[in-house]
Coordinates of C-alpha atoms in Angstrom, one line a residue:
X1445 CA 0.0 0.0 0.0
X1446 CA 2.8 2.4 0.8
X1447 CA 4.5 1.8 -2.6
X1448 CA 1.2 2.3 -4.3
X1449 CA 0.6 5.6 -2.5
X1450 CA 4.1 6.8 -3.4
X1451 CA 3.5 5.9 -7.0
X1452 CA 0.1 7.6 -7.0
X1453 CA 1.6 10.7 -5.5
X1454 CA 4.4 10.9 -8.0
X1455 CA 2.0 10.4 -10.9
X1456 CA -0.3 13.2 -9.7
X1457 CA 2.6 15.6 -9.0
X1458 CA 4.1 15.1 -12.5
X1459 CA 0.8 15.1 -14.5
X1460 CA -1.7 17.4 -12.7
X1461 CA -1.8 21.1 -11.9
X1462 CA -0.7 21.4 -8.4
X1463 CA -3.7 23.4 -7.1
X1464 CA -6.2 20.6 -7.7
X1465 CA -8.4 19.2 -4.9
X1466 CA -5.8 16.5 -4.4
X1467 CA -3.2 19.0 -3.2
X1468 CA -5.4 21.4 -1.2
X1469 CA -5.0 21.8 2.5
X1470 CA -7.8 21.0 4.9
X1471 CA -8.4 24.8 5.4
X1472 CA -8.9 25.2 1.6
X1473 CA -11.4 22.3 1.5
X1474 CA -13.6 24.0 4.2
X1475 CA -17.2 24.6 3.0
X1476 CA -17.5 27.8 5.0
X1477 CA -18.1 30.8 2.6
X1478 CA -15.8 33.1 4.5
X1479 CA -13.0 30.6 4.5
X1480 CA -13.4 30.0 0.8
X1481 CA -12.9 33.8 0.2
X1482 CA -9.8 33.9 2.5
X1483 CA -8.1 30.9 0.8
X1484 CA -8.9 31.8 -2.8
X1485 CA -5.8 31.4 -5.0
X1486 CA -3.7 30.2 -2.1
X1487 CA -3.0 26.6 -3.1
X1488 CA 0.7 27.3 -3.8
X1489 CA 1.3 29.5 -0.7
X1490 CA -0.4 27.0 1.7
X1491 CA 1.6 24.2 0.1
X1492 CA 4.8 26.2 0.6
X1493 CA 4.1 27.0 4.2
X1494 CA 3.2 23.3 4.8
X1495 CA 6.5 22.3 3.2
X1496 CA 8.3 24.7 5.5
X1497 CA 6.5 23.3 8.5
X1498 CA 7.3 19.7 7.5
X1499 CA 11.0 20.7 7.1
X1500 CA 11.0 22.1 10.6
X1501 CA 9.3 18.9 12.0
X1502 CA 11.7 16.6 10.1
X1503 CA 14.7 18.6 11.4
X1504 CA 13.5 18.3 14.9
X1505 CA 13.1 14.5 14.4
X1506 CA 16.7 14.3 13.2
X1507 CA 15.9 13.8 9.5
X1508 CA 18.1 16.7 8.3
X1509 CA 18.5 15.3 4.8
X1510 CA 14.8 15.5 4.1
X1511 CA 14.5 18.9 5.8
X1512 CA 17.3 20.2 3.5
X1513 CA 15.6 18.8 0.4
X1514 CA 12.3 20.5 1.3
X1515 CA 13.9 23.9 2.1
X1516 CA 16.0 23.7 -1.1
X1517 CA 12.9 22.9 -3.2
X1518 CA 11.0 25.8 -1.6
X1519 CA 13.9 28.2 -2.0
X1520 CA 14.4 27.3 -5.7
X1521 CA 10.7 27.7 -6.4
X1522 CA 10.4 31.1 -4.8
X1523 CA 13.6 32.4 -6.4
X1524 CA 12.7 31.1 -9.9
X1525 CA 9.3 32.7 -9.7
X1526 CA 10.8 36.0 -8.6
X1527 CA 13.3 35.9 -11.4
X1528 CA 10.6 35.3 -14.1
X1529 CA 8.0 37.7 -12.6
X1530 CA 10.5 40.6 -12.5
X1531 CA 11.1 40.4 -16.2
X1532 CA 7.5 41.5 -16.9
X1533 CA 7.2 43.9 -13.9
X1534 CA 10.4 45.7 -15.0
X1535 CA 8.9 46.1 -18.5
X1536 CA 5.8 47.8 -17.1
X1537 CA 7.8 50.3 -15.0
X1538 CA 7.6 53.6 -17.0
X1539 CA 10.2 55.5 -14.9
X1540 CA 12.4 57.1 -17.6
X1541 CA 15.1 57.9 -15.1
X1542 CA 16.1 54.3 -14.6
X1543 CA 17.6 51.7 -17.0
X1544 CA 15.9 48.4 -17.6
X1545 CA 18.6 46.6 -15.5
X1546 CA 17.9 49.0 -12.6
X1547 CA 14.2 48.4 -12.8
X1548 CA 14.7 44.6 -13.0
X1549 CA 17.0 44.5 -9.9
X1550 CA 14.6 46.7 -8.0
X1551 CA 11.6 44.4 -8.9
X1552 CA 13.6 41.2 -8.3
X1553 CA 14.6 42.5 -4.8
X1554 CA 11.0 43.3 -4.0
X1555 CA 9.7 40.0 -5.2
X1556 CA 12.3 38.0 -3.3
X1557 CA 11.5 40.0 -0.1
X1558 CA 7.8 39.2 -0.6
X1559 CA 8.3 35.6 -1.6
X1560 CA 10.5 34.7 1.4
X1561 CA 8.2 36.4 3.9
X1562 CA 6.4 33.4 5.6
X1563 CA 3.4 35.6 6.5
X1564 CA 2.6 36.0 2.8
X1565 CA 1.9 32.2 2.8
X1566 CA -0.6 32.2 5.6
X1567 CA -4.3 33.1 5.1
X1568 CA -5.5 36.2 7.0
X1569 CA -1.9 37.2 7.8
X1570 CA -1.2 37.6 4.1
X1571 CA -4.1 40.2 3.9
X1572 CA -2.8 42.1 6.9
X1573 CA 0.7 42.4 5.3
X1574 CA -0.9 43.7 2.1
X1575 CA -2.9 46.4 4.1
X1576 CA 0.2 47.5 6.0
X1577 CA 2.1 47.6 2.7
X1578 CA -0.4 50.2 1.4
X1579 CA -2.5 47.9 -0.7
X1580 CA -6.3 47.6 -0.6
X1581 CA -8.0 44.3 0.3
X1582 CA -11.5 44.6 -1.0
X1583 CA -13.1 41.9 1.1
X1584 CA -15.8 42.3 3.7
X1585 CA -14.1 40.2 6.4
X1586 CA -10.9 42.4 6.1
X1587 CA -12.6 45.8 6.0
X1588 CA -12.4 46.1 9.8
X1589 CA -8.6 45.6 9.8
X1590 CA -8.2 47.9 6.7
X1591 CA -10.2 50.7 8.4
X1592 CA -8.2 50.3 11.7
X1593 CA -4.9 50.5 9.9
X1594 CA -6.0 53.6 7.9
X1595 CA -7.2 55.3 11.1
X1596 CA -3.8 54.4 12.8
X1597 CA -1.9 56.0 10.0
X1598 CA -4.1 59.1 10.2
X1599 CA -3.0 59.7 13.9
X1600 CA 0.1 61.4 12.7
X1601 CA -1.7 63.9 10.4
X1602 CA -1.6 67.5 11.3
X1603 CA -4.7 68.5 9.3
X1604 CA -7.1 66.4 11.5
X1605 CA -8.4 67.5 14.9
X1606 CA -7.8 65.4 18.0
X1607 CA -11.5 64.6 18.1
X1608 CA -11.5 63.4 14.5
X1609 CA -8.5 61.2 15.2
X1610 CA -10.2 59.7 18.3
X1611 CA -13.4 59.3 16.2
X1612 CA -11.6 57.4 13.4
X1613 CA -9.3 55.2 15.5
X1614 CA -11.5 54.6 18.4
X1615 CA -14.5 54.0 16.1
X1616 CA -12.5 51.5 14.0
X1617 CA -11.3 49.7 17.2
X1618 CA -14.9 49.5 18.5
X1619 CA -16.1 48.2 15.2
X1620 CA -14.1 45.0 15.9
X1621 CA -16.4 44.5 18.9
X1622 CA -19.5 45.4 16.9
X1623 CA -20.0 48.7 18.6
X1624 CA -21.3 51.7 16.5
X1625 CA -19.0 54.2 18.3
X1626 CA -17.9 55.9 15.1
X1627 CA -21.4 56.5 13.9
X1628 CA -22.4 58.1 17.3
X1629 CA -19.3 60.3 17.4
X1630 CA -19.8 61.4 13.8
X1631 CA -23.4 62.4 14.6
X1632 CA -22.2 64.3 17.7
X1633 CA -19.6 66.1 15.5
X1634 CA -22.2 67.0 13.0
X1635 CA -24.6 68.4 15.7
X1636 CA -21.7 70.4 17.3
X1637 CA -20.6 71.9 14.0
X1638 CA -24.2 72.9 13.1
X1639 CA -24.8 74.5 16.5
X1640 CA -21.5 76.4 16.6
X1641 CA -21.8 77.6 13.0
X1642 CA -25.3 78.8 13.6
X1643 CA -24.3 80.7 16.7
X1644 CA -21.4 82.3 14.9
X1645 CA -23.4 83.2 11.7
X1646 CA -24.8 86.7 11.3
X1647 CA -27.9 87.4 9.3
X1648 CA -28.7 90.7 7.7
X1649 CA -31.9 92.1 6.3
X1650 CA -30.4 92.1 2.8
X1651 CA -29.4 88.5 3.2
X1652 CA -32.9 87.5 4.3
X1653 CA -34.5 89.3 1.4
X1654 CA -32.0 87.7 -1.0
X1655 CA -33.0 84.3 0.4
X1656 CA -36.7 85.1 -0.2
X1657 CA -36.0 86.1 -3.8
X1658 CA -34.0 82.9 -4.3
X1659 CA -36.9 80.8 -3.0
X1660 CA -39.4 82.6 -5.3
X1661 CA -37.3 82.7 -8.5
X1662 CA -35.0 79.7 -8.1
X1663 CA -32.1 82.0 -9.1
X1664 CA -29.2 82.4 -6.6
X1665 CA -27.7 85.9 -6.7
X1666 CA -23.9 85.8 -7.2
X1667 CA -21.6 87.1 -4.5
X1668 CA -20.4 89.9 -6.8
X1669 CA -24.0 91.1 -7.4
X1670 CA -24.8 90.9 -3.7
X1671 CA -21.7 92.9 -2.8
X1672 CA -22.4 95.5 -5.5
X1673 CA -26.0 96.0 -4.3
X1674 CA -25.0 96.2 -0.6
X1675 CA -22.4 98.9 -1.4
X1676 CA -24.8 101.0 -3.5
X1677 CA -27.4 100.8 -0.8
X1678 CA -24.9 101.7 1.9
X1679 CA -25.7 98.5 3.8
X1680 CA -22.4 98.2 5.7
X1681 CA -23.4 95.0 7.6
X1682 CA -24.2 93.2 4.3
X1683 CA -21.1 94.6 2.6
X1684 CA -18.9 93.3 5.4
X1685 CA -20.6 89.9 5.4
X1686 CA -20.4 89.3 1.6
X1687 CA -16.8 90.7 1.4
X1688 CA -15.7 88.0 3.9
X1689 CA -16.7 85.3 1.3
X1690 CA -13.9 86.2 -1.0
X1691 CA -10.5 84.4 -0.5
X1692 CA -8.5 87.6 -1.1
X1693 CA -8.9 91.3 -1.4
X1694 CA -7.9 91.2 -5.0
X1695 CA -10.7 88.7 -5.8
X1696 CA -13.2 91.0 -4.0
X1697 CA -12.2 94.0 -6.0
X1698 CA -12.3 92.0 -9.2
X1699 CA -15.9 91.0 -8.4
X1700 CA -16.8 94.7 -7.7
X1701 CA -15.4 95.9 -11.0
X1702 CA -17.3 93.2 -12.9
X1703 CA -20.6 94.0 -11.1
X1704 CA -20.0 97.7 -11.9
X1705 CA -19.7 96.9 -15.6
X1706 CA -22.8 94.7 -15.5
X1707 CA -25.0 97.2 -13.6
X1708 CA -23.9 100.7 -14.2
X1709 CA -24.4 102.0 -17.8
X1710 CA -22.2 104.9 -17.0
X1711 CA -19.1 102.6 -17.1
X1712 CA -19.8 101.6 -20.7
X1713 CA -20.5 105.3 -21.6
X1714 CA -17.2 106.4 -20.1
X1715 CA -15.3 103.5 -21.8
X1716 CA -16.8 104.5 -25.2
X1717 CA -15.9 108.1 -24.7
X1718 CA -12.3 107.1 -23.8
X1719 CA -12.1 104.8 -26.8
X1720 CA -13.3 107.7 -29.0
X1721 CA -10.7 110.1 -27.6
X1722 CA -13.4 112.3 -25.9
X1723 CA -11.4 112.9 -22.7
X1724 CA -13.7 115.6 -21.3
X1725 CA -16.8 113.3 -21.4
X1726 CA -14.8 110.4 -20.0
X1727 CA -13.4 112.5 -17.1
X1728 CA -16.9 113.9 -16.4
X1729 CA -18.4 110.5 -16.0
X1730 CA -15.4 109.1 -14.1
X1731 CA -15.5 112.0 -11.5
X1732 CA -19.3 111.7 -11.2
X1733 CA -19.0 108.0 -10.1
X1734 CA -16.0 108.6 -7.8
X1735 CA -17.7 111.6 -6.1
X1736 CA -20.6 109.4 -5.1
X1737 CA -18.2 107.8 -2.6
X1738 CA -19.3 104.3 -3.1
X1739 CA -16.4 102.8 -5.0
X1740 CA -12.7 103.5 -4.9
X1741 CA -10.9 105.4 -7.7
X1742 CA -9.0 102.3 -8.6
X1743 CA -12.1 100.2 -9.0
X1744 CA -13.8 102.8 -11.1
X1745 CA -10.8 103.3 -13.4
X1746 CA -10.2 99.5 -13.7
X1747 CA -13.8 98.9 -14.6
X1748 CA -13.8 101.6 -17.3
X1749 CA -10.5 100.3 -18.7
X1750 CA -11.8 96.7 -18.8
X1751 CA -14.9 97.9 -20.6
X1752 CA -12.8 99.9 -23.1
X1753 CA -10.7 96.8 -23.9
X1754 CA -14.0 94.9 -24.5
X1755 CA -15.0 97.6 -27.0
X1756 CA -11.7 97.4 -28.8
X1757 CA -11.8 93.6 -28.9
X1758 CA -15.4 93.7 -30.3
X1759 CA -14.3 96.1 -33.0
X1760 CA -11.4 93.8 -34.0
X1761 CA -13.5 90.7 -34.0
X1762 CA -16.3 92.2 -36.1
X1763 CA -13.9 93.5 -38.8
X1764 CA -16.3 92.0 -41.3
X1765 CA -18.9 94.6 -40.6
X1766 CA -16.4 97.4 -41.4
X1767 CA -15.7 95.8 -44.8
X1768 CA -19.4 95.2 -45.5
X1769 CA -20.2 98.8 -44.7
X1770 CA -18.2 99.8 -47.8
X1771 CA -20.5 97.8 -50.1
X1772 CA -24.1 98.7 -49.4
X1773 CA -25.5 95.9 -51.6
X1774 CA -23.8 93.2 -49.5
X1775 CA -25.5 91.9 -46.4
X1776 CA -23.6 91.6 -43.1
X1777 CA -23.5 88.7 -40.6
X1778 CA -26.7 89.8 -39.0
X1779 CA -28.5 89.6 -42.4
X1780 CA -27.0 86.1 -42.7
X1781 CA -28.4 85.1 -39.3
X1782 CA -31.8 86.6 -40.1
X1783 CA -31.9 84.5 -43.3
X1784 CA -31.2 81.4 -41.2
X1785 CA -33.9 82.3 -38.7
X1786 CA -36.5 82.7 -41.5
X1787 CA -35.5 79.5 -43.2
X1788 CA -34.4 81.4 -46.4
X1789 CA -31.4 79.2 -47.0
X1790 CA -30.9 80.5 -50.6
X1791 CA -30.4 84.1 -49.2
X1792 CA -28.2 82.8 -46.4
X1793 CA -25.8 81.2 -49.0
X1794 CA -25.9 84.4 -51.0
X1795 CA -25.0 86.5 -48.0
X1796 CA -22.1 84.1 -47.1
X1797 CA -20.7 84.3 -50.7
X1798 CA -21.0 88.1 -50.8
X1799 CA -19.4 88.6 -47.4
X1800 CA -16.4 86.4 -48.3
X1801 CA -16.1 88.1 -51.7
X1802 CA -16.1 91.5 -50.0
X1803 CA -13.4 90.4 -47.6
X1804 CA -11.2 89.2 -50.4
X1805 CA -11.8 92.4 -52.4
X1806 CA -10.4 94.3 -49.5
X1807 CA -7.1 92.4 -49.5
X1808 CA -7.8 89.2 -47.4
X1809 CA -6.8 85.8 -48.7
X1810 CA -9.5 83.1 -49.3
X1811 CA -8.5 81.4 -46.0
X1812 CA -8.6 84.7 -44.0
X1813 CA -12.0 85.7 -45.6
X1814 CA -13.5 82.3 -44.7
X1815 CA -12.2 82.6 -41.1
X1816 CA -13.5 86.1 -40.7
X1817 CA -16.9 85.1 -42.0
X1818 CA -17.0 82.1 -39.7
X1819 CA -16.2 84.3 -36.6
X1820 CA -18.7 87.0 -37.4
X1821 CA -21.5 84.6 -38.5
X1822 CA -21.0 82.4 -35.3
X1823 CA -21.3 85.5 -33.1
X1824 CA -24.5 86.6 -35.0
X1825 CA -26.0 83.1 -34.6
X1826 CA -25.2 83.0 -31.0
X1827 CA -26.9 86.4 -30.4
X1828 CA -30.0 85.1 -32.2
X1829 CA -30.0 81.9 -30.1
X1830 CA -29.6 83.8 -26.8
X1831 CA -32.5 86.2 -27.8
X1832 CA -34.8 83.2 -28.5
X1833 CA -35.0 83.9 -32.2
X1834 CA -33.2 80.8 -33.3
X1835 CA -33.7 77.2 -32.0
X1836 CA -30.9 74.9 -31.1
X1837 CA -31.6 72.7 -34.0
X1838 CA -31.6 75.5 -36.6
X1839 CA -28.4 76.9 -35.1
X1840 CA -26.7 73.5 -35.2
X1841 CA -27.7 73.0 -38.8
X1842 CA -26.4 76.4 -39.8
X1843 CA -23.0 75.8 -38.1
X1844 CA -22.7 72.5 -40.0
X1845 CA -24.1 73.6 -43.4
X1846 CA -22.6 77.1 -43.7
X1847 CA -19.6 77.3 -41.3
X1848 CA -18.2 73.8 -42.1
X1849 CA -18.3 72.4 -38.5
X1850 CA -18.7 68.7 -37.8
X1851 CA -21.9 67.7 -36.2
X1852 CA -20.1 67.0 -33.0
X1853 CA -18.5 70.4 -32.9
X1854 CA -21.7 72.1 -33.7
X1855 CA -23.5 70.3 -30.9
X1856 CA -20.8 71.3 -28.5
X1857 CA -21.1 74.9 -29.6
X1858 CA -24.9 75.0 -29.2
X1859 CA -24.6 73.3 -25.8
X1860 CA -22.3 76.1 -24.7
X1861 CA -24.8 78.6 -25.8
X1862 CA -27.6 76.8 -24.1
X1863 CA -25.6 76.7 -20.9
X1864 CA -24.9 80.4 -21.0
X1865 CA -28.6 81.1 -21.7
X1866 CA -29.6 79.1 -18.7
X1867 CA -26.9 80.2 -16.2
X1868 CA -26.0 83.7 -17.3
X1869 CA -22.3 82.9 -17.7
X1870 CA -20.3 81.1 -20.4
X1871 CA -19.1 77.6 -19.6
X1872 CA -15.7 78.3 -21.2
X1873 CA -15.3 81.1 -18.6
X1874 CA -15.9 78.8 -15.6
X1875 CA -12.4 79.3 -14.2
X1876 CA -12.5 83.1 -14.3
X1877 CA -16.1 83.2 -13.0
X1878 CA -15.1 81.0 -10.1
X1879 CA -11.9 82.9 -9.3
X1880 CA -13.8 86.2 -9.3
X1881 CA -16.4 84.8 -6.9
X1882 CA -19.3 85.1 -9.3
X1883 CA -20.1 81.4 -8.9
X1884 CA -19.8 79.1 -6.0
X1885 CA -17.8 75.8 -5.8
X1886 CA -21.0 73.8 -5.9
X1887 CA -22.2 75.7 -9.0
X1888 CA -18.9 75.0 -10.7
X1889 CA -18.9 71.3 -9.9
X1890 CA -22.6 70.9 -10.9
X1891 CA -21.9 72.8 -14.1
X1892 CA -19.0 70.5 -15.0
X1893 CA -21.0 67.4 -14.2
X1894 CA -23.9 68.6 -16.4
X1895 CA -21.4 69.0 -19.3
X1896 CA -20.1 65.4 -19.1
X1897 CA -17.4 65.5 -16.4
X1898 CA -17.5 62.9 -13.6
X1899 CA -18.0 64.3 -10.1
X1900 CA -14.5 63.3 -9.3
X1901 CA -13.1 65.2 -12.3
X1902 CA -15.2 68.2 -11.5
X1903 CA -14.1 68.2 -7.8
X1904 CA -10.4 67.9 -8.9
X1905 CA -10.9 70.9 -11.2
X1906 CA -12.4 72.9 -8.4
X1907 CA -9.5 71.9 -6.1
X1908 CA -7.1 73.1 -8.8
X1909 CA -8.9 76.5 -9.0
X1910 CA -8.7 76.8 -5.2
X1911 CA -5.0 76.4 -5.5
X1912 CA -5.0 79.1 -8.2
X1913 CA -7.0 81.4 -5.8
X1914 CA -4.3 80.8 -3.2
X1915 CA -1.7 82.1 -5.7
X1916 CA -0.4 78.7 -6.9
X1917 CA -0.4 78.4 -10.7
X1918 CA -0.6 74.6 -10.8
X1919 CA -2.1 72.1 -13.2
X1920 CA -4.8 69.6 -12.4
X1921 CA -2.4 66.7 -12.7
X1922 CA -0.1 68.4 -10.1
X1923 CA -3.0 68.8 -7.6
X1924 CA -4.0 65.2 -8.2
X1925 CA -0.4 64.1 -7.5
X1926 CA -0.3 66.1 -4.3
X1927 CA -3.7 64.8 -3.1
X1928 CA -2.8 61.2 -3.7
X1929 CA 0.7 61.2 -2.3
X1930 CA 1.5 64.2 -0.2
X1931 CA -1.7 65.7 1.4
X1932 CA -1.2 66.2 5.1
X1933 CA 2.5 65.4 4.8
X1934 CA 4.0 68.3 2.9
X1935 CA 2.5 71.9 2.7
X1936 CA 1.0 73.2 -0.5
X1937 CA 3.6 76.0 -0.6
X1938 CA 6.5 73.5 -0.4
X1939 CA 4.9 71.2 -2.9
X1940 CA 4.4 74.1 -5.3
X1941 CA 8.0 75.2 -5.0
X1942 CA 9.2 71.6 -5.6
X1943 CA 6.8 71.1 -8.5
X1944 CA 8.1 74.4 -10.1
X1945 CA 11.7 73.3 -9.7
X1946 CA 10.9 69.9 -11.3
X1947 CA 9.3 71.5 -14.3
X1948 CA 12.1 74.1 -14.7
X1949 CA 15.0 71.6 -14.5
X1950 CA 16.3 69.7 -17.5
X1951 CA 18.5 66.6 -17.7
X1952 CA 21.8 66.5 -19.5
X1953 CA 23.1 64.8 -22.6
X1954 CA 26.7 64.1 -21.5
X1955 CA 27.4 61.4 -24.1
X1956 CA 26.0 63.5 -27.0
X1957 CA 23.6 60.9 -28.3
X1958 CA 20.8 63.4 -28.5
X1959 CA 18.9 61.9 -25.6
X1960 CA 18.7 63.0 -22.0
X1961 CA 21.0 60.7 -19.9
X1962 CA 19.1 58.3 -17.7
X1963 CA 18.7 59.7 -14.1
X1964 CA 20.3 63.1 -14.9
X1965 CA 17.0 65.0 -14.4
X1966 CA 16.3 63.2 -11.1
X1967 CA 19.8 64.0 -9.9
X1968 CA 19.5 67.6 -10.9
X1969 CA 16.1 68.1 -9.4
X1970 CA 16.9 66.5 -6.1
X1971 CA 20.1 68.6 -5.8
X1972 CA 18.1 71.8 -6.3
X1973 CA 15.4 70.6 -3.8
X1974 CA 18.1 70.0 -1.2
X1975 CA 19.6 73.4 -1.8
X1976 CA 16.5 75.6 -2.3
X1977 CA 13.7 74.0 -0.2
X1978 CA 13.4 74.9 3.4
X1979 CA 12.1 71.5 4.5
X1980 CA 13.2 68.5 6.5
X1981 CA 15.0 65.5 5.0
X1982 CA 11.9 63.4 5.6
X1983 CA 9.8 65.8 3.6
X1984 CA 12.4 65.8 0.8
X1985 CA 12.1 62.0 0.7
X1986 CA 8.3 62.2 0.6
X1987 CA 8.5 64.7 -2.3
X1988 CA 10.9 62.5 -4.2
X1989 CA 8.6 59.4 -3.7
X1990 CA 5.8 61.3 -5.4
X1991 CA 7.9 61.2 -8.6
X1992 CA 10.5 58.4 -8.5
X1993 CA 11.0 54.8 -7.3
X1994 CA 12.9 54.2 -4.0
X1995 CA 15.9 52.8 -5.9
X1996 CA 16.2 56.1 -7.9
X1997 CA 15.9 58.2 -4.8
X1998 CA 18.5 56.1 -3.0
X1999 CA 20.9 56.6 -5.9
X2000 CA 20.5 60.4 -6.5
X2001 CA 19.2 62.0 -3.3
X2002 CA 21.3 64.9 -2.1
X2003 CA 20.2 65.0 1.5

C-alpha cells in the first residue's frame, strides 16, 4: 500500500496542476463561505508553508537530509518565480530615469522579499501584510482591519483635529467588537458643527431678502452682485458679510469691477468716450461716479479700462462689418443670421458668398476671408439663439451647413450657448467666473457634471482652481499628485516650489547621443530641492517618492 501511495503521489505531482483538490489543504477544503474567500488562489502559498512546517518537523526529528531537500525545493521555487516575474514587472515600469537593468534589480529584490516572507503564505496574515504595505484588500471580512490601519496612519496627520483622530481610530477599534461608536461620534460632531456655526453666523436684512428672492425665483444671486447692491445701498453689515466670502482682497475688487460693468451703464459710456478720444466726457463720468463715494478710484478706473478693452476687442472681432459697410449691396453677418432664422437658405448662402467676396476684395486671402466670416457669423447666430429667435436645431444645422463644422463640434457649440442662456455665464469662462467669486464651488462642480465630467473630475478641477486662488499656478495633474501622495505630509507651498523646480529643471546629454541621460534629471532636481527648499530630510524624501521609485531616490538624493 505504501509503494502504491508513493507511485500515485508521484504520478499526480508530475501530471496534474498542483492546485487541484488532491493537493489542497484542509483549510482550503472548508465549506465555509468566508474561509473560501480567504483561501482563494492560495494553493501554492499554503503548500509552501506546509513544506516549511514539514521541514522544521523533520529537522526536529533528526531527519536533516529530508528537511534540507524541502527547504531547497521551496527556495528554488520562490527564487525562480521572482526571477521570471521581475522580467515582466520591469517592462511595465515607466520610470524614464532608470535603465531596464535597474528596474529589474529593484523588482527582483522586492519579489524576493515578498516571496520569502512566511506571513505571505498564511491566510489572513497575508491580507494584513498587504494592508500594512499600502494595498487595498477589497473583502468584507478584512474591512475592519483595513479601516483600523487607515485610522492608525491618520493619527500622525496635522490636518485632523484630535476629536476626529479619536473618532476614526476609536471607532474602528470599537467596530471590531461590533459597537457603532464611530457613527455616534460622527453624529455628535455634525450636531456640534451645526450648532456652533449657527451661533457664529450673522444674518442681515439684505441677506434674508435675497433668500426670499432665491426661493421665489429659483435663481441664486452671485456674490459679486450681492456685494455691489450692498455697497450701492450703503448697507455696511451686508457689505462686510459678503466681502468675507472672497478668498482675497484682489478677488473681492475683481468682483466689484465686474458688477459695476454689468449694472452701471455709465461705465460703458465712459469707456466708449475714452475709446473715441473724448477725454472731457470720459473724465466727467469718471468723476461723477467717484464723487458718489461708493467705489474707490482704482475700482472705477479699472472697470472703465476693462470695458474699453472689450469695445476694442469687439471692434477687432467684427472686422467683417467694417468691410461690409463699404458695399451697401452686400448683407452683413446679422443679415445672414436673419436669413437662417426665417429659413431662407438661398439668401443665407448668397450672404455668405457676398461677405467672403467683399473680404477678399479688401485684401484678405481666401482662408482669411472664410475665417473672418465664420467668426462674425457664429457671433451673430449665438446672439440670435440667446435672444430666442433661433432654435438649437436650426443653429446647429447652420453651423454645419454654412460654417463647415462637424456635427459633434456644432452640438458642443450650441450646448455652450444653451448653458450660457440658462446660467447667465459662459461655460468656457468657468475658471475666471469661479476665481472672481461670481459662482460658488457647488455651482462650478454641478456645471461640469452637467457637461459630461464625472463628479471626481469636477471636484479635482475645483480643487485646482482653489490652488489658483491661493496664488499657486498649478495644473490639475499636479494637484492630483499632491492629493494622492502628499496631502497632510507636505505643505501646499513647499509642494508648489518643488513642482516648479521639477518643471524648470532639465536633464543633461553628457554622451552627446541626442537623448537625456538616464537619471540626470532626477539627480539635478533632487540637488536643487536640497539646496532651495526649506524642509526636513523626511519631507524631501516624501516629495521624491511622489515622482520616483525608491531605488532612484537612494541613488541620486542629495540630503
